[in-house]
Amino acid sequence: MHKGLRAFAELGYDAVSVRVLNDRLGMGHTFIHDRYGSKDVFWRSVVDHEFQALSGQLAPALLSEPEDDLHWLAEAVRVFHRASAEHPHLNQVIDYEAARESDRLDYLFALIAPFTTAVQPVFERLVAAGRIRDIPWHVFFFAITKPALLYGQGPLARRLGQPDGSDDSGTMAETILRGLIT
């Protein structure tokens, strides 16, 4: 699954052929067809596998009942960035698919819906209370999620001075939160 995810992350869905996938997986020239039937079914299996791992990390924070909305949101952002740092190829796949209309984007959107459903009411209460900046929901969403691309763009980050093995997820989460909290 990880090798498949990496292929889709590095090359994009459209550039990855079944032949390339079979070669990268080292499983023989008919593996994808024999096991999954199609590249699309394999892509969905890979994405499901990675989302399941990510969800396992996010669920405890997002499913907890917020005693204080701001504290809950801040912890959710921190957990999201820690988890995203551990799943950089998923971030790359989402970024690739988010830029074009497709059934794959619809599929991804359905997978992220439980997360947005959990966060949006808290966001709206915090905006109404004046505790975070009054920005549109979609701007908030991208302010939280788009910086996670840092974790999958190691070559650029290194050119910008990021040390090897650096974990910037905490710094990124705190920077985002400082920009949002009034």
PDB file of C-alpha atoms in Angstrom:
ATOM      1  CA  MET A   1       0.000   0.000   0.000  1.00  0.00           C
ATOM      2  CA  HIS A   2       2.778   2.418   0.906  1.00  0.00           C
ATOM      3  CA  LYS A   3       4.562   1.878  -2.408  1.00  0.00           C
ATOM      4  CA  GLY A   4       1.339   2.467  -4.298  1.00  0.00           C
ATOM      5  CA  LEU A   5       0.597   5.623  -2.334  1.00  0.00           C
ATOM      6  CA  ARG A   6       4.091   6.882  -2.983  1.00  0.00           C
ATOM      7  CA  ALA A   7       3.728   6.266  -6.732  1.00  0.00           C
ATOM      8  CA  PHE A   8       0.466   8.218  -6.850  1.00  0.00           C
ATOM      9  CA  ALA A   9       1.980  10.986  -4.700  1.00  0.00           C
ATOM     10  CA  GLU A  10       5.113  11.359  -6.784  1.00  0.00           C
ATOM     11  CA  LEU A  11       3.627  10.988 -10.258  1.00  0.00           C
ATOM     12  CA  GLY A  12      -0.067  11.766  -9.931  1.00  0.00           C
ATOM     13  CA  TYR A  13      -2.903   9.433 -10.813  1.00  0.00           C
ATOM     14  CA  ASP A  14      -2.944  10.225 -14.516  1.00  0.00           C
ATOM     15  CA  ALA A  15       0.789   9.645 -14.978  1.00  0.00           C
ATOM     16  CA  VAL A  16       0.811   6.298 -13.173  1.00  0.00           C
ATOM     17  CA  SER A  17       0.052   3.382 -15.407  1.00  0.00           C
ATOM     18  CA  VAL A  18      -0.826  -0.086 -14.196  1.00  0.00           C
ATOM     19  CA  ARG A  19       2.501  -1.204 -15.600  1.00  0.00           C
ATOM     20  CA  VAL A  20       4.393   1.409 -13.544  1.00  0.00           C
ATOM     21  CA  LEU A  21       2.463   0.371 -10.441  1.00  0.00           C
ATOM     22  CA  ASN A  22       3.192  -3.303 -10.976  1.00  0.00           C
ATOM     23  CA  ASP A  23       6.887  -2.508 -11.499  1.00  0.00           C
ATOM     24  CA  ARG A  24       7.069  -0.316  -8.378  1.00  0.00           C
ATOM     25  CA  LEU A  25       5.278  -2.917  -6.321  1.00  0.00           C
ATOM     26  CA  GLY A  26       7.511  -5.692  -7.615  1.00  0.00           C
ATOM     27  CA  MET A  27       4.546  -8.035  -7.670  1.00  0.00           C
ATOM     28  CA  GLY A  28       4.466  -9.131 -11.301  1.00  0.00           C
ATOM     29  CA  HIS A  29       2.896  -7.578 -14.368  1.00  0.00           C
ATOM     30  CA  THR A  30      -0.683  -8.649 -13.630  1.00  0.00           C
ATOM     31  CA  PHE A  31      -0.843  -7.981  -9.881  1.00  0.00           C
ATOM     32  CA  ILE A  32      -3.061  -4.862  -9.996  1.00  0.00           C
ATOM     33  CA  HIS A  33      -5.455  -6.397 -12.484  1.00  0.00           C
ATOM     34  CA  ASP A  34      -5.570  -9.793 -10.738  1.00  0.00           C
ATOM     35  CA  ARG A  35      -5.930  -8.400  -7.206  1.00  0.00           C
ATOM     36  CA  TYR A  36      -7.842  -5.151  -7.688  1.00  0.00           C
ATOM     37  CA  GLY A  37      -9.307  -5.247 -11.194  1.00  0.00           C
ATOM     38  CA  SER A  38      -8.292  -1.694 -12.098  1.00  0.00           C
ATOM     39  CA  LYS A  39      -5.996   1.192 -11.251  1.00  0.00           C
ATOM     40  CA  ASP A  40      -8.951   3.118  -9.848  1.00  0.00           C
ATOM     41  CA  VAL A  41      -9.892   0.350  -7.418  1.00  0.00           C
ATOM     42  CA  PHE A  42      -6.242   0.091  -6.358  1.00  0.00           C
ATOM     43  CA  TRP A  43      -6.066   3.902  -5.858  1.00  0.00           C
ATOM     44  CA  ARG A  44      -9.163   3.787  -3.652  1.00  0.00           C
ATOM     45  CA  SER A  45      -7.719   0.884  -1.644  1.00  0.00           C
ATOM     46  CA  VAL A  46      -4.465   2.760  -1.116  1.00  0.00           C
ATOM     47  CA  VAL A  47      -6.268   5.945  -0.075  1.00  0.00           C
ATOM     48  CA  ASP A  48      -8.623   4.013   2.239  1.00  0.00           C
ATOM     49  CA  HIS A  49      -5.661   2.303   3.887  1.00  0.00           C
ATOM     50  CA  GLU A  50      -3.879   5.598   4.526  1.00  0.00           C
ATOM     51  CA  PHE A  51      -7.030   7.398   5.673  1.00  0.00           C
ATOM     52  CA  GLN A  52      -7.726   4.602   8.129  1.00  0.00           C
ATOM     53  CA  ALA A  53      -4.312   5.149   9.708  1.00  0.00           C
ATOM     54  CA  LEU A  54      -4.771   8.929   9.739  1.00  0.00           C
ATOM     55  CA  SER A  55      -8.283   8.626  11.171  1.00  0.00           C
ATOM     56  CA  GLY A  56      -6.986   6.485  13.996  1.00  0.00           C
ATOM     57  CA  GLN A  57      -4.716   9.342  15.004  1.00  0.00           C
ATOM     58  CA  LEU A  58      -7.287  12.117  14.575  1.00  0.00           C
ATOM     59  CA  ALA A  59     -10.404  10.461  15.966  1.00  0.00           C
ATOM     60  CA  PRO A  60      -9.588  10.729  19.691  1.00  0.00           C
ATOM     61  CA  ALA A  61      -9.096  14.491  19.423  1.00  0.00           C
ATOM     62  CA  LEU A  62     -12.046  15.125  17.140  1.00  0.00           C
ATOM     63  CA  LEU A  63     -14.512  12.860  18.897  1.00  0.00           C
ATOM     64  CA  SER A  64     -13.826  14.225  22.370  1.00  0.00           C
ATOM     65  CA  GLU A  65     -16.457  16.540  23.785  1.00  0.00           C
ATOM     66  CA  PRO A  66     -15.018  20.066  23.908  1.00  0.00           C
ATOM     67  CA  GLU A  67     -15.026  21.589  27.384  1.00  0.00           C
ATOM     68  CA  ASP A  68     -13.522  24.722  25.873  1.00  0.00           C
ATOM     69  CA  ASP A  69     -13.930  25.167  22.124  1.00  0.00           C
ATOM     70  CA  LEU A  70     -10.644  27.022  21.631  1.00  0.00           C
ATOM     71  CA  HIS A  71      -8.660  24.424  23.549  1.00  0.00           C
ATOM     72  CA  TRP A  72     -10.381  21.647  21.568  1.00  0.00           C
ATOM     73  CA  LEU A  73      -9.677  23.339  18.239  1.00  0.00           C
ATOM     74  CA  ALA A  74      -6.049  24.029  19.117  1.00  0.00           C
ATOM     75  CA  GLU A  75      -5.506  20.411  20.096  1.00  0.00           C
ATOM     76  CA  ALA A  76      -7.229  19.206  16.910  1.00  0.00           C
ATOM     77  CA  VAL A  77      -4.890  21.389  14.815  1.00  0.00           C
ATOM     78  CA  ARG A  78      -1.839  20.082  16.677  1.00  0.00           C
ATOM     79  CA  VAL A  79      -2.928  16.450  16.258  1.00  0.00           C
ATOM     80  CA  PHE A  80      -3.719  17.034  12.578  1.00  0.00           C
ATOM     81  CA  HIS A  81      -0.236  18.389  11.912  1.00  0.00           C
ATOM     82  CA  ARG A  82       1.507  15.628  13.870  1.00  0.00           C
ATOM     83  CA  ALA A  83      -0.492  13.026  11.947  1.00  0.00           C
ATOM     84  CA  SER A  84       0.029  14.784   8.605  1.00  0.00           C
ATOM     85  CA  ALA A  85       3.777  14.794   9.178  1.00  0.00           C
ATOM     86  CA  GLU A  86       3.557  11.004   9.451  1.00  0.00           C
ATOM     87  CA  HIS A  87       1.501  10.731   6.220  1.00  0.00           C
ATOM     88  CA  PRO A  88       3.247  13.092   3.777  1.00  0.00           C
ATOM     89  CA  HIS A  89       2.344  11.083   0.685  1.00  0.00           C
ATOM     90  CA  LEU A  90      -1.360  11.286   1.487  1.00  0.00           C
ATOM     91  CA  ASN A  91      -1.001  15.082   1.623  1.00  0.00           C
ATOM     92  CA  GLN A  92       0.577  14.998  -1.820  1.00  0.00           C
ATOM     93  CA  VAL A  93      -2.192  12.816  -3.251  1.00  0.00           C
ATOM     94  CA  ILE A  94      -4.861  15.103  -1.803  1.00  0.00           C
ATOM     95  CA  ASP A  95      -3.073  18.164  -3.173  1.00  0.00           C
ATOM     96  CA  TYR A  96      -2.863  16.612  -6.635  1.00  0.00           C
ATOM     97  CA  GLU A  97      -6.502  15.562  -6.695  1.00  0.00           C
ATOM     98  CA  ALA A  98      -7.824  18.773  -5.124  1.00  0.00           C
ATOM     99  CA  ALA A  99      -6.719  20.766  -8.160  1.00  0.00           C
ATOM    100  CA  ARG A 100      -9.001  18.983 -10.648  1.00  0.00           C
ATOM    101  CA  GLU A 101     -12.606  17.896 -10.822  1.00  0.00           C
ATOM    102  CA  SER A 102     -12.851  14.111 -10.732  1.00  0.00           C
ATOM    103  CA  ASP A 103     -14.529  11.151  -9.128  1.00  0.00           C
ATOM    104  CA  ARG A 104     -11.342  10.789  -7.071  1.00  0.00           C
ATOM    105  CA  LEU A 105     -11.849  14.272  -5.599  1.00  0.00           C
ATOM    106  CA  ASP A 106     -15.434  13.342  -4.753  1.00  0.00           C
ATOM    107  CA  TYR A 107     -14.117  10.203  -3.079  1.00  0.00           C
ATOM    108  CA  LEU A 108     -11.555  12.160  -1.044  1.00  0.00           C
ATOM    109  CA  PHE A 109     -14.144  14.775  -0.111  1.00  0.00           C
ATOM    110  CA  ALA A 110     -16.394  12.039   1.273  1.00  0.00           C
ATOM    111  CA  LEU A 111     -13.463  10.758   3.362  1.00  0.00           C
ATOM    112  CA  ILE A 112     -12.686  14.170   4.854  1.00  0.00           C
ATOM    113  CA  ALA A 113     -16.351  15.033   5.475  1.00  0.00           C
ATOM    114  CA  PRO A 114     -16.442  13.501   8.995  1.00  0.00           C
ATOM    115  CA  PHE A 115     -13.499  15.674   9.986  1.00  0.00           C
ATOM    116  CA  THR A 116     -15.003  18.867   8.602  1.00  0.00           C
ATOM    117  CA  THR A 117     -18.356  17.979  10.164  1.00  0.00           C
ATOM    118  CA  ALA A 118     -16.651  17.729  13.558  1.00  0.00           C
ATOM    119  CA  VAL A 119     -14.653  20.957  13.245  1.00  0.00           C
ATOM    120  CA  GLN A 120     -17.010  23.362  11.475  1.00  0.00           C
ATOM    121  CA  PRO A 121     -19.506  23.850  14.350  1.00  0.00           C
ATOM    122  CA  VAL A 122     -16.662  24.539  16.779  1.00  0.00           C
ATOM    123  CA  PHE A 123     -15.142  26.983  14.291  1.00  0.00           C
ATOM    124  CA  GLU A 124     -18.491  28.773  13.914  1.00  0.00           C
ATOM    125  CA  ARG A 125     -18.986  29.061  17.687  1.00  0.00           C
ATOM    126  CA  LEU A 126     -15.482  30.474  18.104  1.00  0.00           C
ATOM    127  CA  VAL A 127     -16.025  33.021  15.334  1.00  0.00           C
ATOM    128  CA  ALA A 128     -19.376  34.042  16.861  1.00  0.00           C
ATOM    129  CA  ALA A 129     -17.706  34.456  20.260  1.00  0.00           C
ATOM    130  CA  GLY A 130     -14.910  36.563  18.734  1.00  0.00           C
ATOM    131  CA  ARG A 131     -12.233  34.127  19.901  1.00  0.00           C
ATOM    132  CA  ILE A 132     -10.842  33.434  16.424  1.00  0.00           C
ATOM    133  CA  ARG A 133     -10.705  35.551  13.291  1.00  0.00           C
ATOM    134  CA  ASP A 134     -13.939  35.943  11.371  1.00  0.00           C
ATOM    135  CA  ILE A 135     -12.923  34.300   8.120  1.00  0.00           C
ATOM    136  CA  PRO A 136     -14.913  32.125   5.743  1.00  0.00           C
ATOM    137  CA  TRP A 137     -14.982  28.407   6.556  1.00  0.00           C
ATOM    138  CA  HIS A 138     -13.156  27.456   3.354  1.00  0.00           C
ATOM    139  CA  VAL A 139     -10.331  29.915   4.127  1.00  0.00           C
ATOM    140  CA  PHE A 140     -10.042  28.437   7.617  1.00  0.00           C
ATOM    141  CA  PHE A 141      -9.939  24.922   6.160  1.00  0.00           C
ATOM    142  CA  PHE A 142      -7.073  25.767   3.818  1.00  0.00           C
ATOM    143  CA  ALA A 143      -5.251  27.764   6.513  1.00  0.00           C
ATOM    144  CA  ILE A 144      -5.163  24.587   8.603  1.00  0.00           C
ATOM    145  CA  THR A 145      -4.624  21.927   5.944  1.00  0.00           C
ATOM    146  CA  LYS A 146      -2.544  23.438   3.142  1.00  0.00           C
ATOM    147  CA  PRO A 147       0.563  24.024   5.294  1.00  0.00           C
ATOM    148  CA  ALA A 148       0.682  20.225   5.775  1.00  0.00           C
ATOM    149  CA  LEU A 149       2.238  20.067   2.305  1.00  0.00           C
ATOM    150  CA  LEU A 150       5.494  21.003   4.019  1.00  0.00           C
ATOM    151  CA  TYR A 151       5.766  17.408   5.202  1.00  0.00           C
ATOM    152  CA  GLY A 152       5.745  15.998   1.665  1.00  0.00           C
ATOM    153  CA  GLN A 153       8.008  18.585   0.076  1.00  0.00           C
ATOM    154  CA  GLY A 154      11.316  17.601   1.623  1.00  0.00           C
ATOM    155  CA  PRO A 155      13.522  18.575  -1.331  1.00  0.00           C
ATOM    156  CA  LEU A 156      12.192  22.159  -1.328  1.00  0.00           C
ATOM    157  CA  ALA A 157      12.195  22.368   2.472  1.00  0.00           C
ATOM    158  CA  ARG A 158      15.852  21.266   2.583  1.00  0.00           C
ATOM    159  CA  ARG A 159      16.742  23.931   0.011  1.00  0.00           C
ATOM    160  CA  LEU A 160      15.077  26.438   2.325  1.00  0.00           C
ATOM    161  CA  GLY A 161      17.234  25.268   5.237  1.00  0.00           C
ATOM    162  CA  GLN A 162      15.190  22.546   6.927  1.00  0.00           C
ATOM    163  CA  PRO A 163      17.575  20.139   8.670  1.00  0.00           C
ATOM    164  CA  ASP A 164      17.266  16.440   7.833  1.00  0.00           C
ATOM    165  CA  GLY A 165      15.011  14.601  10.270  1.00  0.00           C
ATOM    166  CA  SER A 166      13.366  17.820  11.403  1.00  0.00           C
ATOM    167  CA  ASP A 167       9.824  17.578  12.788  1.00  0.00           C
ATOM    168  CA  ASP A 168       8.220  20.937  12.099  1.00  0.00           C
ATOM    169  CA  SER A 169       4.650  19.856  12.820  1.00  0.00           C
ATOM    170  CA  GLY A 170       4.534  21.537  16.233  1.00  0.00           C
ATOM    171  CA  THR A 171       5.990  24.775  14.930  1.00  0.00           C
ATOM    172  CA  MET A 172       3.600  24.790  11.990  1.00  0.00           C
ATOM    173  CA  ALA A 173       0.548  24.128  14.166  1.00  0.00           C
ATOM    174  CA  GLU A 174       1.484  26.875  16.637  1.00  0.00           C
ATOM    175  CA  THR A 175       2.156  29.367  13.819  1.00  0.00           C
ATOM    176  CA  ILE A 176      -1.263  28.665  12.315  1.00  0.00           C
ATOM    177  CA  LEU A 177      -2.991  28.972  15.674  1.00  0.00           C
ATOM    178  CA  ARG A 178      -1.283  32.304  16.448  1.00  0.00           C
ATOM    179  CA  GLY A 179      -2.604  33.629  13.140  1.00  0.00           C
ATOM    180  CA  LEU A 180      -6.166  32.532  13.871  1.00  0.00           C
ATOM    181  CA  ILE A 181      -6.670  33.369  17.530  1.00  0.00           C
ATOM    182  CA  THR A 182      -7.749  36.925  18.231  1.00  0.00           C
TER     183      THR A 182
END
